Amino acid sequence: MSSTDQFSFLTDQGNCFVVGIKGVGMTSLALMLKDKKWQVSGADYSEEFITDEILRKKKINVIDFDQAVLPVNTQVVVYSGANQ
């Protein structure tokens, strides 16, 4: 499988949940998916991050880790090992 084939699903619309969505890398990915017409939501800490404003402007729902429940229709979950 070529590297383009493994990401071909990103051309379709879908539902994605991003863990740690306020990080600059995860925010960038969330914005890219939103621009591709995906439904995007995520979870992170409740403290204010530099990325909060842009996530609000793009109407991407961010919930606190303590209240995080994976939406029923989620097709893709994105996470990283950044806080391990």
PDB file of C-alpha atoms in Angstrom:
ATOM      1  CA  MET A   1       0.000   0.000   0.000  1.00  0.00           C
ATOM      2  CA  SER A   2       1.449   3.375  -0.950  1.00  0.00           C
ATOM      3  CA  SER A   3       1.501   6.258   1.532  1.00  0.00           C
ATOM      4  CA  THR A   4      -1.247   8.000  -0.454  1.00  0.00           C
ATOM      5  CA  ASP A   5      -3.504   4.933  -0.305  1.00  0.00           C
ATOM      6  CA  GLN A   6      -3.358   4.675   3.470  1.00  0.00           C
ATOM      7  CA  PHE A   7      -4.782   8.196   3.814  1.00  0.00           C
ATOM      8  CA  SER A   8      -7.297   8.008   0.968  1.00  0.00           C
ATOM      9  CA  PHE A   9     -10.157   7.795   3.499  1.00  0.00           C
ATOM     10  CA  LEU A  10      -9.472  11.469   4.336  1.00  0.00           C
ATOM     11  CA  THR A  11     -11.023  12.500   1.031  1.00  0.00           C
ATOM     12  CA  ASP A  12     -14.390  11.196   2.254  1.00  0.00           C
ATOM     13  CA  GLN A  13     -16.526  12.969   4.806  1.00  0.00           C
ATOM     14  CA  GLY A  14     -16.754  11.409   8.224  1.00  0.00           C
ATOM     15  CA  ASN A  15     -16.748  11.921  11.973  1.00  0.00           C
ATOM     16  CA  CYS A  16     -13.499  12.317  13.896  1.00  0.00           C
ATOM     17  CA  PHE A  17     -12.706  12.667  17.600  1.00  0.00           C
ATOM     18  CA  VAL A  18      -9.315  14.171  18.473  1.00  0.00           C
ATOM     19  CA  VAL A  19      -7.750  13.432  21.868  1.00  0.00           C
ATOM     20  CA  GLY A  20      -5.584  16.368  22.970  1.00  0.00           C
ATOM     21  CA  ILE A  21      -7.186  18.600  20.346  1.00  0.00           C
ATOM     22  CA  LYS A  22      -5.772  21.849  21.779  1.00  0.00           C
ATOM     23  CA  GLY A  23      -2.169  20.958  20.919  1.00  0.00           C
ATOM     24  CA  VAL A  24      -0.892  22.843  17.870  1.00  0.00           C
ATOM     25  CA  GLY A  25      -0.379  19.659  15.847  1.00  0.00           C
ATOM     26  CA  MET A  26      -3.759  18.199  16.740  1.00  0.00           C
ATOM     27  CA  THR A  27      -5.480  21.547  16.128  1.00  0.00           C
ATOM     28  CA  SER A  28      -3.897  21.686  12.665  1.00  0.00           C
ATOM     29  CA  LEU A  29      -5.159  18.198  11.883  1.00  0.00           C
ATOM     30  CA  ALA A  30      -8.633  19.069  13.193  1.00  0.00           C
ATOM     31  CA  LEU A  31      -8.739  22.188  10.999  1.00  0.00           C
ATOM     32  CA  MET A  32      -7.661  20.191   7.943  1.00  0.00           C
ATOM     33  CA  LEU A  33     -10.407  17.632   8.533  1.00  0.00           C
ATOM     34  CA  LYS A  34     -12.977  20.385   9.130  1.00  0.00           C
ATOM     35  CA  ASP A  35     -11.970  21.985   5.810  1.00  0.00           C
ATOM     36  CA  LYS A  36     -12.568  18.574   4.185  1.00  0.00           C
ATOM     37  CA  LYS A  37     -16.149  18.740   5.575  1.00  0.00           C
ATOM     38  CA  TRP A  38     -15.592  16.231   8.369  1.00  0.00           C
ATOM     39  CA  GLN A  39     -17.497  16.533  11.634  1.00  0.00           C
ATOM     40  CA  VAL A  40     -14.726  17.141  14.183  1.00  0.00           C
ATOM     41  CA  SER A  41     -14.821  17.221  17.974  1.00  0.00           C
ATOM     42  CA  GLY A  42     -12.315  16.458  20.671  1.00  0.00           C
ATOM     43  CA  ALA A  43     -11.202  16.498  24.275  1.00  0.00           C
ATOM     44  CA  ASP A  44      -8.460  18.264  26.189  1.00  0.00           C
ATOM     45  CA  TYR A  45      -7.733  19.984  29.488  1.00  0.00           C
ATOM     46  CA  SER A  46     -10.067  22.802  30.542  1.00  0.00           C
ATOM     47  CA  GLU A  47      -7.246  25.341  30.880  1.00  0.00           C
ATOM     48  CA  GLU A  48      -6.961  28.010  28.180  1.00  0.00           C
ATOM     49  CA  PHE A  49      -4.632  27.189  25.273  1.00  0.00           C
ATOM     50  CA  ILE A  50      -3.394  29.384  22.441  1.00  0.00           C
ATOM     51  CA  THR A  51      -5.503  27.290  20.039  1.00  0.00           C
ATOM     52  CA  ASP A  52      -8.848  27.774  21.834  1.00  0.00           C
ATOM     53  CA  GLU A  53      -9.900  30.801  19.804  1.00  0.00           C
ATOM     54  CA  ILE A  54      -9.381  29.206  16.403  1.00  0.00           C
ATOM     55  CA  LEU A  55     -11.211  26.022  17.480  1.00  0.00           C
ATOM     56  CA  ARG A  56     -14.153  28.173  18.634  1.00  0.00           C
ATOM     57  CA  LYS A  57     -14.139  30.164  15.380  1.00  0.00           C
ATOM     58  CA  LYS A  58     -14.279  26.938  13.364  1.00  0.00           C
ATOM     59  CA  LYS A  59     -17.104  25.667  15.625  1.00  0.00           C
ATOM     60  CA  ILE A  60     -15.153  22.596  16.707  1.00  0.00           C
ATOM     61  CA  ASN A  61     -16.586  21.279  19.959  1.00  0.00           C
ATOM     62  CA  VAL A  62     -13.994  20.691  22.678  1.00  0.00           C
ATOM     63  CA  ILE A  63     -14.916  18.974  25.926  1.00  0.00           C
ATOM     64  CA  ASP A  64     -12.906  18.497  29.092  1.00  0.00           C
ATOM     65  CA  PHE A  65     -11.119  15.163  29.542  1.00  0.00           C
ATOM     66  CA  ASP A  66     -13.139  14.558  32.718  1.00  0.00           C
ATOM     67  CA  GLN A  67     -16.402  14.734  30.768  1.00  0.00           C
ATOM     68  CA  ALA A  68     -15.217  13.115  27.548  1.00  0.00           C
ATOM     69  CA  VAL A  69     -17.522  10.555  25.997  1.00  0.00           C
ATOM     70  CA  LEU A  70     -16.787   9.311  22.523  1.00  0.00           C
ATOM     71  CA  PRO A  71     -19.631  10.337  20.184  1.00  0.00           C
ATOM     72  CA  VAL A  72     -21.620   7.340  18.956  1.00  0.00           C
ATOM     73  CA  ASN A  73     -21.058   8.030  15.251  1.00  0.00           C
ATOM     74  CA  THR A  74     -17.261   8.429  15.522  1.00  0.00           C
ATOM     75  CA  GLN A  75     -15.388   6.768  12.655  1.00  0.00           C
ATOM     76  CA  VAL A  76     -11.840   7.890  13.451  1.00  0.00           C
ATOM     77  CA  VAL A  77     -10.130   8.579  16.785  1.00  0.00           C
ATOM     78  CA  VAL A  78      -6.851  10.487  16.644  1.00  0.00           C
ATOM     79  CA  TYR A  79      -4.438  10.522  19.581  1.00  0.00           C
ATOM     80  CA  SER A  80      -0.724  10.864  20.251  1.00  0.00           C
ATOM     81  CA  GLY A  81       1.700   9.865  22.958  1.00  0.00           C
ATOM     82  CA  ALA A  82       2.605  13.500  23.706  1.00  0.00           C
ATOM     83  CA  ASN A  83       1.546  13.381  27.372  1.00  0.00           C
ATOM     84  CA  GLN A  84       2.785   9.919  28.274  1.00  0.00           C
TER      85      GLN A  84
END
